[in-house]
PDB file of C-alpha atoms in Angstrom:
ATOM      1  CA  UNK A   1     165.715 131.509  97.702  1.00  0.00           C
ATOM      2  CA  UNK A   2     163.154 128.772  97.573  1.00  0.00           C
ATOM      3  CA  UNK A   3     162.268 126.424 100.356  1.00  0.00           C
ATOM      4  CA  UNK A   4     165.262 124.095 100.007  1.00  0.00           C
ATOM      5  CA  UNK A   5     165.666 121.554 102.747  1.00  0.00           C
ATOM      6  CA  UNK A   6     168.847 119.553 102.957  1.00  0.00           C
ATOM      7  CA  UNK A   7     168.242 116.180 104.578  1.00  0.00           C
ATOM      8  CA  UNK A   8     171.653 115.684 106.190  1.00  0.00           C
ATOM      9  CA  UNK A   9     174.040 117.617 108.373  1.00  0.00           C
ATOM     10  CA  UNK A  10     176.956 119.504 106.795  1.00  0.00           C
ATOM     11  CA  UNK A  11     179.296 116.877 108.264  1.00  0.00           C
ATOM     12  CA  UNK A  12     177.421 114.093 106.484  1.00  0.00           C
ATOM     13  CA  UNK A  13     177.748 115.829 103.098  1.00  0.00           C
ATOM     14  CA  UNK A  14     181.416 116.428 103.829  1.00  0.00           C
ATOM     15  CA  UNK A  15     181.997 112.771 104.661  1.00  0.00           C
ATOM     16  CA  UNK A  16     180.086 111.586 101.590  1.00  0.00           C
ATOM     17  CA  UNK A  17     182.111 113.880  99.305  1.00  0.00           C
ATOM     18  CA  UNK A  18     185.367 112.597 100.793  1.00  0.00           C
ATOM     19  CA  UNK A  19     184.257 109.016 100.272  1.00  0.00           C
ATOM     20  CA  UNK A  20     183.322 109.684  96.645  1.00  0.00           C
ATOM     21  CA  UNK A  21     186.763 111.215  96.096  1.00  0.00           C
ATOM     22  CA  UNK A  22     188.429 108.189  97.688  1.00  0.00           C
ATOM     23  CA  UNK A  23     186.461 105.954  95.283  1.00  0.00           C
ATOM     24  CA  UNK A  24     188.177 107.725  92.388  1.00  0.00           C
ATOM     25  CA  UNK A  25     185.715 110.442  91.411  1.00  0.00           C
ATOM     26  CA  UNK A  26     187.268 113.813  90.608  1.00  0.00           C
ATOM     27  CA  UNK A  27     186.862 116.761  92.963  1.00  0.00           C
ATOM     28  CA  UNK A  28     183.829 118.238  91.225  1.00  0.00           C
ATOM     29  CA  UNK A  29     182.096 114.882  90.929  1.00  0.00           C
ATOM     30  CA  UNK A  30     182.715 114.105  94.598  1.00  0.00           C
ATOM     31  CA  UNK A  31     181.043 117.314  95.792  1.00  0.00           C
ATOM     32  CA  UNK A  32     178.166 117.172  93.302  1.00  0.00           C
ATOM     33  CA  UNK A  33     177.478 113.486  93.978  1.00  0.00           C
ATOM     34  CA  UNK A  34     177.239 114.146  97.718  1.00  0.00           C
ATOM     35  CA  UNK A  35     174.163 116.288  97.014  1.00  0.00           C
ATOM     36  CA  UNK A  36     172.690 114.254  94.127  1.00  0.00           C
ATOM     37  CA  UNK A  37     169.788 112.768  96.139  1.00  0.00           C
ATOM     38  CA  UNK A  38     168.543 116.252  97.083  1.00  0.00           C
ATOM     39  CA  UNK A  39     169.028 117.473  93.518  1.00  0.00           C
ATOM     40  CA  UNK A  40     166.659 114.883  92.081  1.00  0.00           C
ATOM     41  CA  UNK A  41     169.357 113.657  89.710  1.00  0.00           C
ATOM     42  CA  UNK A  42     170.717 110.143  89.334  1.00  0.00           C
ATOM     43  CA  UNK A  43     174.250 109.398  90.472  1.00  0.00           C
ATOM     44  CA  UNK A  44     175.173 108.485  86.894  1.00  0.00           C
ATOM     45  CA  UNK A  45     173.832 111.789  85.510  1.00  0.00           C
ATOM     46  CA  UNK A  46     175.506 113.764  88.307  1.00  0.00           C
ATOM     47  CA  UNK A  47     178.845 112.045  87.683  1.00  0.00           C
ATOM     48  CA  UNK A  48     178.657 112.608  83.931  1.00  0.00           C
ATOM     49  CA  UNK A  49     177.536 116.223  84.224  1.00  0.00           C
ATOM     50  CA  UNK A  50     180.366 117.109  86.616  1.00  0.00           C
ATOM     51  CA  UNK A  51     183.073 114.961  85.004  1.00  0.00           C
ATOM     52  CA  UNK A  52     184.594 117.782  82.936  1.00  0.00           C
ATOM     53  CA  UNK A  53     185.504 119.957  85.907  1.00  0.00           C
ATOM     54  CA  UNK A  54     188.112 117.815  87.705  1.00  0.00           C
ATOM     55  CA  UNK A  55     191.704 119.007  87.873  1.00  0.00           C
ATOM     56  CA  UNK A  56     190.637 122.610  87.659  1.00  0.00           C
ATOM     57  CA  UNK A  57     188.515 122.021  84.543  1.00  0.00           C
ATOM     58  CA  UNK A  58     189.881 119.089  82.591  1.00  0.00           C
ATOM     59  CA  UNK A  59     193.286 119.322  84.304  1.00  0.00           C
ATOM     60  CA  UNK A  60     193.771 122.895  83.098  1.00  0.00           C
ATOM     61  CA  UNK A  61     194.444 123.753  86.759  1.00  0.00           C
ATOM     62  CA  UNK A  62     192.045 126.676  86.739  1.00  0.00           C
ATOM     63  CA  UNK A  63     189.043 126.881  89.134  1.00  0.00           C
ATOM     64  CA  UNK A  64     189.265 124.019  91.641  1.00  0.00           C
ATOM     65  CA  UNK A  65     186.894 121.162  90.859  1.00  0.00           C
ATOM     66  CA  UNK A  66     185.590 121.186  94.433  1.00  0.00           C
ATOM     67  CA  UNK A  67     184.597 124.829  93.959  1.00  0.00           C
ATOM     68  CA  UNK A  68     182.951 123.997  90.631  1.00  0.00           C
ATOM     69  CA  UNK A  69     181.030 121.262  92.469  1.00  0.00           C
ATOM     70  CA  UNK A  70     179.831 123.834  95.002  1.00  0.00           C
ATOM     71  CA  UNK A  71     178.656 126.096  92.188  1.00  0.00           C
ATOM     72  CA  UNK A  72     176.888 123.286  90.333  1.00  0.00           C
ATOM     73  CA  UNK A  73     175.123 122.244  93.520  1.00  0.00           C
ATOM     74  CA  UNK A  74     174.089 125.828  94.249  1.00  0.00           C
ATOM     75  CA  UNK A  75     172.754 126.154  90.718  1.00  0.00           C
ATOM     76  CA  UNK A  76     170.640 123.045  91.080  1.00  0.00           C
ATOM     77  CA  UNK A  77     169.364 124.049  94.518  1.00  0.00           C
ATOM     78  CA  UNK A  78     168.689 127.719  93.852  1.00  0.00           C
ATOM     79  CA  UNK A  79     169.996 128.820  90.471  1.00  0.00           C
ATOM     80  CA  UNK A  80     168.363 131.194  88.064  1.00  0.00           C
ATOM     81  CA  UNK A  81     166.482 129.763  85.089  1.00  0.00           C
ATOM     82  CA  UNK A  82     164.703 132.758  83.581  1.00  0.00           C
ATOM     83  CA  UNK A  83     167.104 134.643  81.293  1.00  0.00           C
ATOM     84  CA  UNK A  84     165.079 137.818  81.754  1.00  0.00           C
ATOM     85  CA  UNK A  85     164.908 137.789  85.550  1.00  0.00           C
ATOM     86  CA  UNK A  86     167.718 140.185  86.426  1.00  0.00           C
ATOM     87  CA  UNK A  87     166.985 140.040  90.159  1.00  0.00           C
ATOM     88  CA  UNK A  88     167.181 136.231  90.200  1.00  0.00           C
ATOM     89  CA  UNK A  89     170.489 136.256  88.286  1.00  0.00           C
ATOM     90  CA  UNK A  90     171.876 138.907  90.608  1.00  0.00           C
ATOM     91  CA  UNK A  91     170.872 136.956  93.708  1.00  0.00           C
ATOM     92  CA  UNK A  92     172.456 133.793  92.341  1.00  0.00           C
ATOM     93  CA  UNK A  93     175.737 135.472  91.404  1.00  0.00           C
ATOM     94  CA  UNK A  94     175.842 136.954  94.907  1.00  0.00           C
ATOM     95  CA  UNK A  95     175.328 133.445  96.325  1.00  0.00           C
ATOM     96  CA  UNK A  96     178.150 132.062  94.149  1.00  0.00           C
ATOM     97  CA  UNK A  97     180.516 134.825  95.217  1.00  0.00           C
ATOM     98  CA  UNK A  98     179.672 134.189  98.877  1.00  0.00           C
ATOM     99  CA  UNK A  99     180.422 130.472  98.497  1.00  0.00           C
ATOM    100  CA  UNK A 100     183.693 131.239  96.696  1.00  0.00           C
ATOM    101  CA  UNK A 101     184.601 133.741  99.397  1.00  0.00           C
ATOM    102  CA  UNK A 102     184.092 131.196 102.171  1.00  0.00           C
ATOM    103  CA  UNK A 103     186.278 128.661 100.360  1.00  0.00           C
ATOM    104  CA  UNK A 104     188.959 131.247  99.586  1.00  0.00           C
ATOM    105  CA  UNK A 105     188.947 132.517 103.156  1.00  0.00           C
ATOM    106  CA  UNK A 106     189.856 129.036 104.391  1.00  0.00           C
ATOM    107  CA  UNK A 107     192.305 128.142 101.610  1.00  0.00           C
ATOM    108  CA  UNK A 108     193.690 131.371 100.181  1.00  0.00           C
ATOM    109  CA  UNK A 109     192.505 130.630  96.641  1.00  0.00           C
ATOM    110  CA  UNK A 110     189.881 128.935  94.500  1.00  0.00           C
ATOM    111  CA  UNK A 111     192.404 128.081  91.760  1.00  0.00           C
ATOM    112  CA  UNK A 112     193.545 124.457  91.486  1.00  0.00           C
ATOM    113  CA  UNK A 113     197.210 125.133  90.629  1.00  0.00           C
ATOM    114  CA  UNK A 114     197.524 127.585  93.525  1.00  0.00           C
ATOM    115  CA  UNK A 115     195.907 125.166  95.973  1.00  0.00           C
ATOM    116  CA  UNK A 116     198.303 122.430  94.805  1.00  0.00           C
ATOM    117  CA  UNK A 117     201.352 124.697  94.838  1.00  0.00           C
ATOM    118  CA  UNK A 118     201.973 124.281  91.105  1.00  0.00           C
ATOM    119  CA  UNK A 119     203.923 127.049  89.403  1.00  0.00           C
ATOM    120  CA  UNK A 120     203.101 126.293  85.777  1.00  0.00           C
ATOM    121  CA  UNK A 121     199.937 127.918  84.490  1.00  0.00           C
ATOM    122  CA  UNK A 122     197.648 125.776  82.387  1.00  0.00           C
ATOM    123  CA  UNK A 123     197.456 122.073  81.679  1.00  0.00           C
ATOM    124  CA  UNK A 124     200.435 119.951  82.593  1.00  0.00           C
ATOM    125  CA  UNK A 125     198.818 116.916  80.964  1.00  0.00           C
ATOM    126  CA  UNK A 126     195.370 115.699  80.071  1.00  0.00           C
ATOM    127  CA  UNK A 127     196.107 112.323  81.672  1.00  0.00           C
ATOM    128  CA  UNK A 128     194.743 112.045  85.217  1.00  0.00           C
ATOM    129  CA  UNK A 129     197.132 110.700  87.817  1.00  0.00           C
ATOM    130  CA  UNK A 130     196.631 107.171  89.080  1.00  0.00           C
ATOM    131  CA  UNK A 131     195.019 107.087  92.501  1.00  0.00           C
ATOM    132  CA  UNK A 132     197.745 105.466  94.560  1.00  0.00           C
ATOM    133  CA  UNK A 133     198.541 105.808  98.275  1.00  0.00           C
ATOM    134  CA  UNK A 134     201.292 108.284  97.267  1.00  0.00           C
ATOM    135  CA  UNK A 135     198.790 110.347  95.308  1.00  0.00           C
ATOM    136  CA  UNK A 136     196.540 110.704  98.333  1.00  0.00           C
ATOM    137  CA  UNK A 137     199.495 111.614 100.571  1.00  0.00           C
ATOM    138  CA  UNK A 138     200.693 114.467  98.356  1.00  0.00           C
ATOM    139  CA  UNK A 139     197.355 116.037  97.480  1.00  0.00           C
ATOM    140  CA  UNK A 140     195.053 118.112  99.714  1.00  0.00           C
ATOM    141  CA  UNK A 141     192.140 117.328  97.381  1.00  0.00           C
ATOM    142  CA  UNK A 142     190.123 115.096  99.694  1.00  0.00           C
ATOM    143  CA  UNK A 143     190.208 117.742 102.410  1.00  0.00           C
ATOM    144  CA  UNK A 144     189.234 120.431  99.902  1.00  0.00           C
ATOM    145  CA  UNK A 145     186.345 118.321  98.606  1.00  0.00           C
ATOM    146  CA  UNK A 146     185.105 117.685 102.140  1.00  0.00           C
ATOM    147  CA  UNK A 147     185.395 121.369 102.986  1.00  0.00           C
ATOM    148  CA  UNK A 148     183.540 122.428  99.825  1.00  0.00           C
ATOM    149  CA  UNK A 149     180.635 120.099 100.574  1.00  0.00           C
ATOM    150  CA  UNK A 150     180.484 121.305 104.168  1.00  0.00           C
ATOM    151  CA  UNK A 151     180.566 124.982 103.133  1.00  0.00           C
ATOM    152  CA  UNK A 152     177.750 124.359 100.653  1.00  0.00           C
ATOM    153  CA  UNK A 153     175.573 122.553 103.184  1.00  0.00           C
ATOM    154  CA  UNK A 154     176.236 125.173 105.864  1.00  0.00           C
ATOM    155  CA  UNK A 155     175.375 127.996 103.463  1.00  0.00           C
ATOM    156  CA  UNK A 156     172.054 126.485 102.418  1.00  0.00           C
ATOM    157  CA  UNK A 157     171.188 125.549 105.995  1.00  0.00           C
ATOM    158  CA  UNK A 158     171.905 129.088 107.217  1.00  0.00           C
ATOM    159  CA  UNK A 159     170.006 130.748 104.399  1.00  0.00           C
ATOM    160  CA  UNK A 160     166.831 128.689 104.620  1.00  0.00           C
ATOM    161  CA  UNK A 161     165.901 129.219 108.248  1.00  0.00           C
TER     162      UNK A 161
END
């Protein structure tokens, strides 16, 4: 991995991600936006780039948006860019699997519908739910977003010393 230096503590990234989620950003956006300053990407570009991955990828309830945000951040911080560099690709896929493993270890899954306790596989609707006080009470999403940002920051802090 390169010489990546995160400028904040894992707790600060976690808090920022939670605040972005509370503002109405989806899970992926919240995590990715927390790291945007270090990624040399504008908040608008980060929000747009990650906007498709909320609700387990467009509300398909597949891979959790917070996990997708971790992966996008890892790609920007230390992803592979040379299609012919097998070692770089291998190292990055290992990194992604380690991040997923840490999230799964704490939550039992990386799949949105499983994390939310939904039985139906696939999209239940393409319409996002309104962010009301009831919404926030029934969803663990803010906690998952905060945890994903913290896991990401801890991983990159540990692996750059």
